[in-house]
Tab-separated table of C-alpha atoms (C1' of nucleotides) in Angstrom:
chain	number	residue	atom	x	y	z
A	213	UNK	CA	31.714	13.894	1.105
A	214	UNK	CA	29.904	10.505	1.901
A	215	UNK	CA	26.303	10.410	2.972
A	216	UNK	CA	25.193	8.735	5.996
A	217	UNK	CA	23.225	6.189	3.659
A	218	UNK	CA	26.654	5.415	1.972
A	219	UNK	CA	28.521	5.189	5.139
A	220	UNK	CA	25.794	2.842	6.554
A	221	UNK	CA	26.049	0.698	3.562
A	222	UNK	CA	29.727	-0.082	4.110
A	223	UNK	CA	29.532	-1.259	7.302
A	224	UNK	CA	26.940	-4.072	7.736
A	225	UNK	CA	27.414	-4.758	11.010
A	226	UNK	CA	27.314	-1.401	12.336
A	227	UNK	CA	23.754	-0.183	14.413
A	228	UNK	CA	22.704	2.102	11.538
A	229	UNK	CA	22.838	-0.442	8.961
A	230	UNK	CA	21.462	-3.022	11.033
A	231	UNK	CA	18.657	-0.805	11.366
A	232	UNK	CA	18.407	-0.019	7.699
A	233	UNK	CA	18.026	-3.705	6.746
A	234	UNK	CA	15.074	-4.297	9.266
A	235	UNK	CA	13.260	-0.987	7.959
A	236	UNK	CA	13.582	-2.398	4.508
A	237	UNK	CA	11.807	-5.533	5.049
A	238	UNK	CA	9.237	-4.033	7.468
A	239	UNK	CA	8.216	-0.884	5.201
A	240	UNK	CA	8.534	-3.226	2.298
A	241	UNK	CA	6.064	-5.725	4.150
A	242	UNK	CA	3.275	-3.068	5.694
A	243	UNK	CA	3.908	0.298	3.852
A	244	UNK	CA	4.672	3.655	5.321
A	245	UNK	CA	1.549	4.073	7.427
A	246	UNK	CA	1.387	0.145	7.965
A	247	UNK	CA	4.619	0.503	9.702
A	248	UNK	CA	5.578	1.625	13.452
A	249	UNK	CA	9.054	2.539	14.638
A	250	UNK	CA	8.588	0.201	17.264
A	251	UNK	CA	8.062	-2.684	14.909
A	252	UNK	CA	11.241	-1.992	13.339
A	253	UNK	CA	12.942	-1.640	16.854
A	254	UNK	CA	11.743	-4.752	18.155
A	255	UNK	CA	13.397	-6.445	15.024
A	256	UNK	CA	16.458	-4.899	15.401
A	257	UNK	CA	16.333	-5.513	19.515
A	258	UNK	CA	17.004	-2.486	20.353
A	259	UNK	CA	15.174	0.568	22.021
A	260	UNK	CA	12.983	3.163	19.964
A	261	UNK	CA	15.515	6.151	20.935
A	262	UNK	CA	18.200	4.484	19.531
A	263	UNK	CA	16.761	4.223	16.168
A	264	UNK	CA	15.815	7.739	16.513
A	265	UNK	CA	19.129	8.871	17.398
A	266	UNK	CA	20.708	7.118	14.216
A	267	UNK	CA	18.177	7.920	11.707
A	268	UNK	CA	15.973	10.637	12.872
A	269	UNK	CA	12.338	11.030	11.921
A	270	UNK	CA	10.267	7.948	10.721
A	271	UNK	CA	9.963	9.810	7.190
A	272	UNK	CA	13.969	10.247	7.192
A	273	UNK	CA	14.346	6.571	7.285
A	274	UNK	CA	11.575	5.541	4.979
A	275	UNK	CA	13.197	8.027	2.631
A	276	UNK	CA	16.489	6.285	3.316
A	277	UNK	CA	15.225	2.821	2.441
A	278	UNK	CA	13.659	4.028	-0.900
A	279	UNK	CA	16.992	5.742	-1.554
A	280	UNK	CA	18.492	2.273	-0.810
A	281	UNK	CA	16.542	0.231	-2.860
A	282	UNK	CA	16.781	2.418	-5.897
A	283	UNK	CA	20.881	1.873	-5.588
A	284	UNK	CA	20.302	-2.034	-5.618
A	285	UNK	CA	18.041	-2.090	-8.444
A	286	UNK	CA	20.168	0.104	-10.519
A	287	UNK	CA	23.045	-1.742	-9.640
A	288	UNK	CA	21.200	-4.930	-10.715
A	289	UNK	CA	20.194	-3.555	-13.969
A	290	UNK	CA	23.355	-2.274	-14.884
A	291	UNK	CA	24.646	-5.737	-14.271
A	292	UNK	CA	22.247	-7.309	-16.409
A	293	UNK	CA	22.626	-5.056	-19.015
A	294	UNK	CA	26.332	-5.774	-19.413
A	295	UNK	CA	25.493	-9.925	-19.652
A	296	UNK	CA	22.773	-9.220	-22.287
A	297	UNK	CA	25.174	-6.855	-24.519
A	298	UNK	CA	25.347	-7.602	-28.067
A	299	UNK	CA	22.975	-10.693	-28.354
A	300	UNK	CA	19.931	-10.802	-30.151
A	301	UNK	CA	16.426	-9.224	-28.568
A	302	UNK	CA	14.930	-12.430	-27.796
A	303	UNK	CA	17.391	-13.851	-26.010
A	304	UNK	CA	18.227	-10.433	-24.550
A	305	UNK	CA	14.951	-10.230	-22.807
A	306	UNK	CA	14.847	-14.052	-21.939
A	307	UNK	CA	18.114	-13.419	-19.960
A	308	UNK	CA	16.961	-10.140	-18.565
A	309	UNK	CA	13.717	-11.793	-17.180
A	310	UNK	CA	15.573	-14.806	-15.671
A	311	UNK	CA	18.087	-12.676	-14.099
A	312	UNK	CA	16.332	-9.685	-12.639
A	313	UNK	CA	12.964	-12.318	-11.838
A	314	UNK	CA	15.814	-14.150	-9.439
A	315	UNK	CA	17.247	-10.962	-7.674
A	316	UNK	CA	13.838	-9.584	-7.052
A	317	UNK	CA	12.868	-12.923	-5.239
A	318	UNK	CA	15.879	-12.777	-3.389
A	319	UNK	CA	15.194	-9.568	-2.476
A	320	UNK	CA	11.294	-8.929	-2.425
A	321	UNK	CA	10.822	-5.695	-0.482
A	322	UNK	CA	12.406	-4.155	-3.383
A	323	UNK	CA	9.267	-4.904	-5.360
A	324	UNK	CA	7.068	-4.275	-2.494
A	325	UNK	CA	8.332	-0.879	-1.718
A	326	UNK	CA	8.472	0.118	-5.482
A	327	UNK	CA	5.103	-1.087	-6.507
A	328	UNK	CA	3.749	0.533	-2.834
A	329	UNK	CA	4.835	3.747	-3.839
A	330	UNK	CA	3.428	3.630	-7.513
A	331	UNK	CA	-0.094	2.587	-6.121
A	332	UNK	CA	-0.272	3.982	-2.762
A	333	UNK	CA	-0.225	7.799	-1.409
A	334	UNK	CA	1.179	8.852	1.897
A	335	UNK	CA	-0.419	11.357	4.009
A	336	UNK	CA	2.727	13.463	3.886
A	337	UNK	CA	4.068	14.314	0.857
A	338	UNK	CA	7.774	13.065	0.130
A	339	UNK	CA	10.254	15.353	-1.585
A	340	UNK	CA	12.321	12.665	-3.289
A	341	UNK	CA	12.728	12.881	-6.672
A	342	UNK	CA	12.247	8.913	-7.211
A	343	UNK	CA	14.443	7.531	-10.179
A	344	UNK	CA	12.253	5.577	-12.195
A	345	UNK	CA	12.713	7.855	-15.311
A	346	UNK	CA	16.222	7.121	-15.497
A	347	UNK	CA	15.320	3.468	-14.866
A	348	UNK	CA	12.860	3.374	-17.705
A	349	UNK	CA	15.437	5.309	-20.169
A	350	UNK	CA	18.453	3.085	-19.375
A	351	UNK	CA	15.737	-0.024	-20.065
A	352	UNK	CA	14.170	1.071	-22.835
A	353	UNK	CA	17.480	1.432	-24.595
A	354	UNK	CA	18.536	-1.938	-23.550
A	355	UNK	CA	15.667	-3.048	-25.139
A	356	UNK	CA	16.661	-1.417	-28.560
A	357	UNK	CA	13.300	1.038	-27.928
A	358	UNK	CA	15.227	4.202	-28.261
A	359	UNK	CA	18.845	5.547	-28.784
A	360	UNK	CA	18.466	8.407	-26.692
A	361	UNK	CA	17.782	7.438	-23.252
A	362	UNK	CA	17.543	11.126	-21.727
A	363	UNK	CA	14.139	11.648	-23.901
A	364	UNK	CA	12.108	8.375	-24.209
A	365	UNK	CA	9.032	8.213	-26.523
A	366	UNK	CA	6.007	7.857	-24.206
A	367	UNK	CA	4.967	4.818	-25.641
A	368	UNK	CA	8.386	3.257	-25.203
A	369	UNK	CA	8.182	4.229	-21.404
A	370	UNK	CA	4.709	2.507	-21.129
A	371	UNK	CA	6.129	-0.827	-22.719
A	372	UNK	CA	8.959	-0.585	-20.173
A	373	UNK	CA	6.738	0.015	-17.331
A	374	UNK	CA	4.428	-2.900	-18.582
A	375	UNK	CA	7.502	-5.303	-18.736
A	376	UNK	CA	9.207	-4.193	-15.267
A	377	UNK	CA	5.573	-3.627	-13.396
A	378	UNK	CA	5.000	-7.543	-14.421
A	379	UNK	CA	8.349	-8.597	-12.895
A	380	UNK	CA	7.514	-6.970	-9.262
A	381	UNK	CA	3.886	-8.184	-9.770
A	382	UNK	CA	4.699	-11.604	-9.563
A	383	UNK	CA	7.661	-10.689	-6.627
A	384	UNK	CA	5.644	-8.623	-4.535
A	385	UNK	CA	2.544	-10.809	-4.945
A	386	UNK	CA	3.284	-13.883	-3.927
A	387	UNK	CA	2.133	-14.502	-0.783
A	388	UNK	CA	-1.704	-13.940	-2.605
A	389	UNK	CA	-1.127	-15.490	-5.852
A	390	UNK	CA	0.821	-18.671	-4.881
A	391	UNK	CA	-1.326	-20.226	-2.652
A	392	UNK	CA	-3.849	-19.702	-5.467
A	393	UNK	CA	-1.682	-21.710	-7.624
A	394	UNK	CA	-0.775	-24.428	-4.797
A	395	UNK	CA	2.518	-24.141	-6.442
A	396	UNK	CA	5.688	-24.498	-4.197
A	397	UNK	CA	8.148	-21.353	-3.845
A	398	UNK	CA	10.647	-22.570	-6.381
A	399	UNK	CA	8.062	-23.658	-9.002
A	400	UNK	CA	6.224	-20.522	-8.643
A	401	UNK	CA	9.194	-18.572	-9.348
A	402	UNK	CA	9.973	-21.048	-12.583
A	403	UNK	CA	6.391	-20.501	-13.429
A	404	UNK	CA	6.535	-16.916	-13.204
A	405	UNK	CA	9.628	-16.544	-15.385
A	406	UNK	CA	8.412	-18.730	-17.989
A	407	UNK	CA	4.423	-16.985	-18.270
A	408	UNK	CA	6.825	-13.428	-18.308
A	409	UNK	CA	8.887	-14.660	-21.137
A	410	UNK	CA	6.048	-16.563	-22.933
A	411	UNK	CA	3.830	-13.416	-22.667
A	412	UNK	CA	6.205	-10.204	-22.947
A	413	UNK	CA	8.852	-11.090	-25.437
A	414	UNK	CA	6.631	-12.280	-28.581
A	415	UNK	CA	5.155	-8.869	-29.417
A	416	UNK	CA	8.836	-6.978	-29.058
A	417	UNK	CA	10.610	-9.610	-31.115
A	418	UNK	CA	7.862	-9.770	-34.066
A	419	UNK	CA	7.855	-5.871	-34.241
A	420	UNK	CA	11.845	-6.281	-34.333
A	421	UNK	CA	11.629	-8.615	-37.244
A	422	UNK	CA	9.302	-6.492	-39.031
A	423	UNK	CA	11.458	-3.218	-39.116
A	424	UNK	CA	14.365	-4.736	-40.175
B	1462	UNK	CA	-32.497	-11.939	3.396
B	1463	UNK	CA	-30.558	-8.914	1.894
B	1464	UNK	CA	-26.781	-7.919	3.654
B	1465	UNK	CA	-26.361	-4.178	4.699
B	1466	UNK	CA	-24.073	-3.992	1.975
B	1467	UNK	CA	-26.753	-4.765	-0.683
B	1468	UNK	CA	-29.553	-2.473	0.921
B	1469	UNK	CA	-26.674	0.353	0.938
B	1470	UNK	CA	-26.182	-0.137	-3.016
B	1471	UNK	CA	-29.620	0.390	-3.343
B	1472	UNK	CA	-29.942	3.862	-2.584
B	1473	UNK	CA	-27.290	5.742	-3.544
B	1474	UNK	CA	-28.488	8.600	-1.490
B	1475	UNK	CA	-28.800	6.948	2.012
B	1476	UNK	CA	-26.146	7.724	4.630
B	1477	UNK	CA	-24.790	4.303	4.592
B	1478	UNK	CA	-24.176	4.411	0.759
B	1479	UNK	CA	-22.641	7.694	0.619
B	1480	UNK	CA	-19.961	6.513	3.415
B	1481	UNK	CA	-19.145	3.835	1.384
B	1482	UNK	CA	-18.845	5.587	-1.928
B	1483	UNK	CA	-16.040	7.772	0.253
B	1484	UNK	CA	-14.654	4.906	1.933
B	1485	UNK	CA	-14.173	3.187	-1.549
B	1486	UNK	CA	-12.344	6.484	-2.754
B	1487	UNK	CA	-10.261	7.306	0.442
B	1488	UNK	CA	-9.429	3.397	0.914
B	1489	UNK	CA	-8.217	3.091	-2.292
B	1490	UNK	CA	-6.128	6.292	-2.206
B	1491	UNK	CA	-4.113	5.803	1.055
B	1492	UNK	CA	-4.982	1.991	1.921
B	1493	UNK	CA	-6.141	0.768	5.271
B	1494	UNK	CA	-3.547	2.261	7.552
B	1495	UNK	CA	-2.781	5.483	5.677
B	1496	UNK	CA	-7.059	6.117	5.900
B	1497	UNK	CA	-8.615	7.203	8.953
B	1498	UNK	CA	-12.053	7.129	10.174
B	1499	UNK	CA	-11.767	10.820	10.325
B	1500	UNK	CA	-10.518	11.503	6.639
B	1501	UNK	CA	-13.919	9.807	5.363
B	1502	UNK	CA	-16.517	11.183	7.794
B	1503	UNK	CA	-15.052	14.702	6.915
B	1504	UNK	CA	-15.239	14.014	3.147
B	1505	UNK	CA	-18.786	12.912	3.702
B	1506	UNK	CA	-19.437	15.709	5.813
B	1507	UNK	CA	-20.647	14.130	9.047
B	1508	UNK	CA	-19.407	13.124	12.522
B	1509	UNK	CA	-17.156	10.118	12.964
B	1510	UNK	CA	-20.144	8.487	15.493
B	1511	UNK	CA	-22.253	8.720	12.709
B	1512	UNK	CA	-20.017	6.563	10.730
B	1513	UNK	CA	-19.465	4.167	13.338
B	1514	UNK	CA	-23.352	3.944	14.029
B	1515	UNK	CA	-23.661	2.933	10.244
B	1516	UNK	CA	-20.486	0.654	9.622
B	1517	UNK	CA	-19.392	-0.180	12.862
B	1518	UNK	CA	-15.484	-0.834	13.213
B	1519	UNK	CA	-13.020	0.551	10.683
B	1520	UNK	CA	-12.459	-2.835	9.439
B	1521	UNK	CA	-15.885	-3.738	9.023
B	1522	UNK	CA	-16.159	-0.729	6.637
B	1523	UNK	CA	-13.138	-1.599	4.819
B	1524	UNK	CA	-14.373	-5.063	4.301
B	1525	UNK	CA	-17.754	-4.208	2.796
B	1526	UNK	CA	-15.357	-1.860	0.302
B	1527	UNK	CA	-13.793	-4.544	-0.595
B	1528	UNK	CA	-16.990	-6.429	-1.096
B	1529	UNK	CA	-18.237	-3.854	-2.884
B	1530	UNK	CA	-15.500	-3.462	-5.714
B	1531	UNK	CA	-15.384	-7.107	-6.175
B	1532	UNK	CA	-19.028	-7.046	-6.963
B	1533	UNK	CA	-18.668	-4.367	-9.380
B	1534	UNK	CA	-15.687	-5.841	-10.747
B	1535	UNK	CA	-17.160	-9.309	-11.207
B	1536	UNK	CA	-20.270	-7.444	-12.709
B	1537	UNK	CA	-18.199	-5.852	-15.205
B	1538	UNK	CA	-16.196	-8.925	-16.359
B	1539	UNK	CA	-19.556	-10.495	-17.037
B	1540	UNK	CA	-20.414	-7.475	-19.127
B	1541	UNK	CA	-17.258	-7.574	-21.175
B	1542	UNK	CA	-17.967	-11.416	-21.657
B	1543	UNK	CA	-21.007	-11.307	-23.046
B	1544	UNK	CA	-19.748	-8.464	-25.543
B	1545	UNK	CA	-16.732	-10.685	-26.834
B	1546	UNK	CA	-18.553	-14.323	-27.020
B	1547	UNK	CA	-17.994	-15.995	-29.822
B	1548	UNK	CA	-15.604	-13.714	-31.768
B	1549	UNK	CA	-11.724	-14.555	-32.615
B	1550	UNK	CA	-9.458	-14.588	-29.852
B	1551	UNK	CA	-7.245	-11.606	-30.828
B	1552	UNK	CA	-10.798	-9.555	-31.131
B	1553	UNK	CA	-11.866	-10.824	-28.048
B	1554	UNK	CA	-8.873	-9.708	-25.941
B	1555	UNK	CA	-8.596	-6.237	-28.022
B	1556	UNK	CA	-12.407	-5.471	-27.053
B	1557	UNK	CA	-11.497	-6.866	-23.460
B	1558	UNK	CA	-8.849	-4.603	-22.713
B	1559	UNK	CA	-10.358	-1.752	-24.296
B	1560	UNK	CA	-13.600	-1.924	-22.024
B	1561	UNK	CA	-12.077	-3.382	-19.142
B	1562	UNK	CA	-9.584	-0.355	-19.300
B	1563	UNK	CA	-12.515	2.466	-19.643
B	1564	UNK	CA	-14.169	0.722	-16.360
B	1565	UNK	CA	-11.308	0.923	-14.440
B	1566	UNK	CA	-9.982	4.466	-15.493
B	1567	UNK	CA	-13.708	5.494	-14.477
B	1568	UNK	CA	-13.223	3.612	-11.026
B	1569	UNK	CA	-9.699	3.932	-10.433
B	1570	UNK	CA	-10.510	2.734	-6.604
B	1571	UNK	CA	-11.148	-0.757	-7.852
B	1572	UNK	CA	-7.629	-1.190	-9.344
B	1573	UNK	CA	-5.807	0.575	-6.167
B	1574	UNK	CA	-7.893	-1.664	-3.980
B	1575	UNK	CA	-6.997	-4.468	-5.522
B	1576	UNK	CA	-3.636	-4.228	-5.942
B	1577	UNK	CA	-2.879	-2.751	-2.492
B	1578	UNK	CA	-4.188	-5.872	-1.406
B	1579	UNK	CA	-2.187	-7.993	-3.133
B	1580	UNK	CA	0.996	-6.252	-2.612
B	1581	UNK	CA	0.382	-4.849	1.246
B	1582	UNK	CA	-0.226	-6.671	4.515
B	1583	UNK	CA	-2.498	-5.392	6.919
B	1584	UNK	CA	-1.296	-5.671	10.461
B	1585	UNK	CA	-4.649	-7.172	11.669
B	1586	UNK	CA	-5.462	-10.159	9.378
B	1587	UNK	CA	-8.489	-10.326	7.503
B	1588	UNK	CA	-10.992	-13.045	7.467
B	1589	UNK	CA	-12.368	-12.146	3.849
B	1590	UNK	CA	-11.882	-14.769	1.227
B	1591	UNK	CA	-11.019	-12.670	-2.059
B	1592	UNK	CA	-12.565	-13.730	-4.704
B	1593	UNK	CA	-9.467	-13.704	-7.267
B	1594	UNK	CA	-9.389	-17.391	-7.745
B	1595	UNK	CA	-12.889	-17.375	-9.164
B	1596	UNK	CA	-12.593	-14.060	-11.145
B	1597	UNK	CA	-9.337	-15.898	-12.842
B	1598	UNK	CA	-11.378	-18.972	-13.580
B	1599	UNK	CA	-13.909	-16.939	-15.392
B	1600	UNK	CA	-11.583	-15.131	-17.328
B	1601	UNK	CA	-9.093	-18.222	-18.258
B	1602	UNK	CA	-12.365	-19.897	-19.917
B	1603	UNK	CA	-12.881	-16.505	-21.637
B	1604	UNK	CA	-9.315	-16.507	-22.917
B	1605	UNK	CA	-9.768	-20.007	-24.050
B	1606	UNK	CA	-7.085	-21.235	-21.342
B	1607	UNK	CA	-8.891	-23.841	-20.111
B	1608	UNK	CA	-12.541	-25.591	-20.456
B	1609	UNK	CA	-12.994	-25.916	-16.581
B	1610	UNK	CA	-13.048	-22.840	-14.747
B	1611	UNK	CA	-13.034	-24.570	-11.468
B	1612	UNK	CA	-10.040	-26.508	-11.921
B	1613	UNK	CA	-7.068	-24.062	-13.814
B	1614	UNK	CA	-3.822	-25.201	-14.395
B	1615	UNK	CA	-1.182	-22.714	-12.443
B	1616	UNK	CA	0.234	-21.808	-15.596
B	1617	UNK	CA	-3.106	-20.553	-17.465
B	1618	UNK	CA	-3.670	-18.880	-13.722
B	1619	UNK	CA	-0.548	-17.169	-13.770
B	1620	UNK	CA	-1.076	-15.920	-17.444
B	1621	UNK	CA	-4.235	-14.346	-16.639
B	1622	UNK	CA	-2.856	-12.680	-13.399
B	1623	UNK	CA	-0.176	-11.161	-15.756
B	1624	UNK	CA	-2.932	-9.877	-18.018
B	1625	UNK	CA	-5.285	-8.253	-15.205
B	1626	UNK	CA	-2.137	-7.368	-13.208
B	1627	UNK	CA	-0.886	-5.118	-16.373
B	1628	UNK	CA	-4.473	-3.164	-16.568
B	1629	UNK	CA	-4.759	-2.573	-13.104
B	1630	UNK	CA	-1.121	-1.487	-12.837
B	1631	UNK	CA	-1.459	1.755	-15.388
B	1632	UNK	CA	-4.459	2.857	-13.476
B	1633	UNK	CA	-3.654	2.411	-10.387
B	1634	UNK	CA	-0.064	4.121	-11.233
B	1635	UNK	CA	-1.536	6.852	-13.290
B	1636	UNK	CA	-0.534	9.412	-10.731
B	1637	UNK	CA	3.126	8.529	-10.934
B	1638	UNK	CA	3.357	7.310	-15.098
B	1639	UNK	CA	1.556	9.637	-16.307
B	1640	UNK	CA	3.740	12.598	-15.197
B	1641	UNK	CA	6.784	10.191	-16.531
B	1642	UNK	CA	5.016	10.406	-19.923
B	1643	UNK	CA	3.970	14.058	-19.917
B	1644	UNK	CA	0.872	13.355	-21.452
B	1645	UNK	CA	-2.636	14.324	-20.885
B	1646	UNK	CA	-5.298	12.186	-19.230
B	1647	UNK	CA	-7.053	10.998	-22.078
B	1648	UNK	CA	-3.677	10.204	-24.407
B	1649	UNK	CA	-2.383	8.172	-21.168
B	1650	UNK	CA	-5.545	6.265	-21.515
B	1651	UNK	CA	-5.146	5.481	-24.740
B	1652	UNK	CA	-1.404	4.786	-24.632
B	1653	UNK	CA	-2.227	2.316	-22.004
B	1654	UNK	CA	-4.892	0.751	-24.119
B	1655	UNK	CA	-2.642	0.300	-27.242
B	1656	UNK	CA	0.369	-0.620	-25.260
B	1657	UNK	CA	-1.399	-3.266	-23.283
B	1658	UNK	CA	-2.775	-4.389	-26.777
B	1659	UNK	CA	0.415	-4.459	-28.376
B	1660	UNK	CA	2.101	-6.367	-26.023
B	1661	UNK	CA	-0.573	-8.818	-24.486
B	1662	UNK	CA	-2.242	-10.134	-27.496
B	1663	UNK	CA	0.300	-11.763	-29.695
B	1664	UNK	CA	1.779	-14.171	-27.287
B	1665	UNK	CA	-1.975	-15.957	-26.954
B	1666	UNK	CA	-2.644	-15.244	-30.690
B	1667	UNK	CA	0.448	-16.851	-31.873
B	1668	UNK	CA	-0.045	-19.869	-29.613
B	1669	UNK	CA	-3.664	-20.368	-30.663
B	1670	UNK	CA	-2.862	-20.970	-34.040
B	1671	UNK	CA	-0.135	-23.279	-33.442
B	1672	UNK	CA	-2.678	-25.405	-31.796
B	1673	UNK	CA	-5.159	-25.119	-34.251
C	241	DG	C1'	42.489	7.058	37.055
C	242	DA	C1'	40.286	10.863	34.769
C	243	DT	C1'	37.895	13.157	31.171
C	244	DC	C1'	35.222	13.058	27.109
C	245	DG	C1'	32.357	11.569	23.222
C	246	DC	C1'	29.606	8.209	21.586
C	247	DC	C1'	26.023	5.105	22.039
C	248	DT	C1'	21.938	2.929	24.585
C	249	DC	C1'	18.362	2.869	27.329
C	250	DC	C1'	14.190	4.092	30.773
C	251	DA	C1'	10.666	7.175	31.454
C	252	DT	C1'	7.875	10.407	29.637
C	253	DC	C1'	5.157	13.796	26.571
C	254	DA	C1'	1.956	15.290	22.859
C	255	DT	C1'	-0.434	13.827	19.869
C	256	DG	C1'	-3.352	11.302	16.287
C	257	DT	C1'	-6.985	8.005	16.021
C	258	DG	C1'	-10.497	4.413	17.020
C	259	DA	C1'	-14.220	4.016	19.445
C	260	DT	C1'	-18.215	5.074	22.849
C	261	DG	C1'	-22.108	7.149	25.831
C	262	DG	C1'	-25.520	10.207	25.915
C	263	DA	C1'	-28.044	14.376	24.491
C	264	DA	C1'	-30.146	16.586	20.836
C	265	DT	C1'	-32.689	16.227	16.818
C	266	DC	C1'	-35.816	14.796	13.318
C	267	DA	C1'	-39.252	11.573	11.290
C	268	DT	C1'	-43.048	8.625	11.652
C	269	DC	C1'	-47.570	7.061	13.126
C	270	DG	C1'	-51.448	6.999	16.558
D	1013	DC	C1'	-49.950	16.354	20.295
D	1014	DG	C1'	-47.391	12.881	22.200
D	1015	DA	C1'	-44.797	9.005	21.698
D	1016	DT	C1'	-41.498	5.712	19.794
D	1017	DG	C1'	-37.794	4.886	17.104
D	1018	DA	C1'	-33.939	5.957	13.643
D	1019	DT	C1'	-30.525	9.205	13.245
D	1020	DT	C1'	-27.116	13.065	14.375
D	1021	DC	C1'	-23.520	15.360	16.716
D	1022	DC	C1'	-20.405	16.712	20.976
D	1023	DA	C1'	-17.781	15.283	24.494
D	1024	DT	C1'	-14.790	12.597	25.932
D	1025	DC	C1'	-11.907	8.018	26.709
D	1026	DA	C1'	-8.140	4.633	25.899
D	1027	DC	C1'	-4.665	3.600	23.437
D	1028	DA	C1'	-0.920	3.081	19.652
D	1029	DT	C1'	2.388	5.841	18.175
D	1030	DG	C1'	6.234	9.534	16.991
D	1031	DA	C1'	9.133	11.783	19.397
D	1032	DT	C1'	12.410	13.834	23.030
D	1033	DG	C1'	15.198	14.379	27.685
D	1034	DG	C1'	18.045	12.777	30.145
D	1035	DA	C1'	20.768	9.566	33.035
D	1036	DG	C1'	23.933	5.567	32.297
D	1037	DG	C1'	27.686	2.990	30.322
D	1038	DC	C1'	31.504	2.112	27.153
D	1039	DG	C1'	35.349	2.728	25.165
D	1040	DA	C1'	38.963	5.905	23.644
D	1041	DT	C1'	42.931	8.923	24.648
D	1042	DC	C1'	45.662	11.282	27.523
DNA sequence: GATCGCCTCCATCATGTGATGGAATCATCG
DNA sequence: CGATGATTCCATCACATGATGGAGGCGATC
C-alpha cells in the first residue's frame, strides 16, 4: 500500500505535491516554528483550508517534508556510491564531494532541514525516527571505515558526521558565508568543493596508506 | 559610557543578568521563533512584564544575547591565541581544538546560537552586524593562513569556516549525535576532539611543510 | 440533467504570544 | 516618618496563528 507521501511524489502537478514542494522550501528557510501555514499556502496560491485538507496538521506536513528530503538524500547517496565503486580512496572522496556538493547546492533545503533538525529543538517532540544512523552506516562503508554498516564504531560515525556536516555547512550557510567572501555563487560553490577536498581528504588517505 | 549589556554582565546577580543568562540558554535551544518570552520569564521565575521592563522587545533581548555570546567567544579565541603563540602549526591546532572544544561544550548555547544564525532565517530581519568576519580574520592569522587579518583571501576564509563549524557541529549536535554513538558525555567530547584533530590537522600541516 | 464525491474557499473560532497600563511593593534618603 | 524612584506583578489588550465548519463549485458517472 502506497503512502500519501509516495502518491504525492508521483504526480508533481497534484495539489498535494505542489504544497509539499513549497513546504520543503519554506520550512527549510525558516524552520518549523519560523514557518506559518499561511506562508506556505500563500506561496502555493491557495487557501489555508486547502492545505489542511491535504496534509492535516502543520506537524504532519513537516514530518512529511522530513521524510521526503530523507528519501531524496538517500537516493543521491546511492547514486554516488555506484559511481565511485571500485576506485581508490582519494578519488572516491573527491568525486563524492563534487557530486554531493552539486546536488545539495541544487536542493539547499535538504541541508537546511537536516541541520536545523540537528541543532534546533522543537517545542513539540517529533516521533520521527530520523534515518541518520543508516546514512552514516552506508557512508562509512563507502569510505572504507567499516565492513559492517549495521554496527559502526563510534569513531567512524564521528568521522562520517564531520564530513557530511562540512558539506551541509557550506550549502546551508551560503546566505551568511558568501557575502563574507565576496564571491559570486558559482565561484563560491567551486571554492566550497576545493576547500572540502583540500581539508577532508588527506587525513583519510594518509591513514589508508599507513594501514596497507 | 557603558552599555546596558556591559552593566548586566558586571553583576551576575542582577535581574538583568539573570534574565540574560536564561535567555542565552533558551534561545540557544529553541531558536528565536521557538522561544517565547513566557518560557524565559518562567525559567527565571519572574513575570513577563519584569522581563519587558529590563530588556524591552523580544528582539532586543535576542540581539543582546547575540552580542553577549560574541563577546564571550571572542575572548576565548584571544585566550587560546596567547597560549598557542610561537608553537609549531600542528601543535597550535591541536591545542586550539582541545581548548576551544572544552570551552564550547561548557557553553553549548554559544555554538547553538551561532549555527542557528548561520542556517536559519528570522522572519524579521536583524540589523546586527555579526562579527564573524573579524573572527575569521583573527583565526586565519593564528593558523598562518594570512598576514593581513583585515583582508583575508576567500579560500582562507572558507578554510577557517570549515574548521570552526566542525567544532560547533559536534557541540550543537550533541543531542542528536551522541545517542547515535551510544557514548557517555565525556567519551563523546573526547571522541569529538580526537576526530577533529585527526581530520582537520593533516591537510594544513602538509601544506605548511610543502611551502617551507 | 441528476447525483455523488472530491476539492476549494470564506468566515470564524480558540489559543498562544508579544506587549502594556497601572497598582502594589521595596529600597533609599532627607 | 514621608517622599521619591526603582522594581515587580496582576490584569488585560491586540494580534498572529493553527485549525474547523459549511457552503459552493467542478467533474465523473449514470
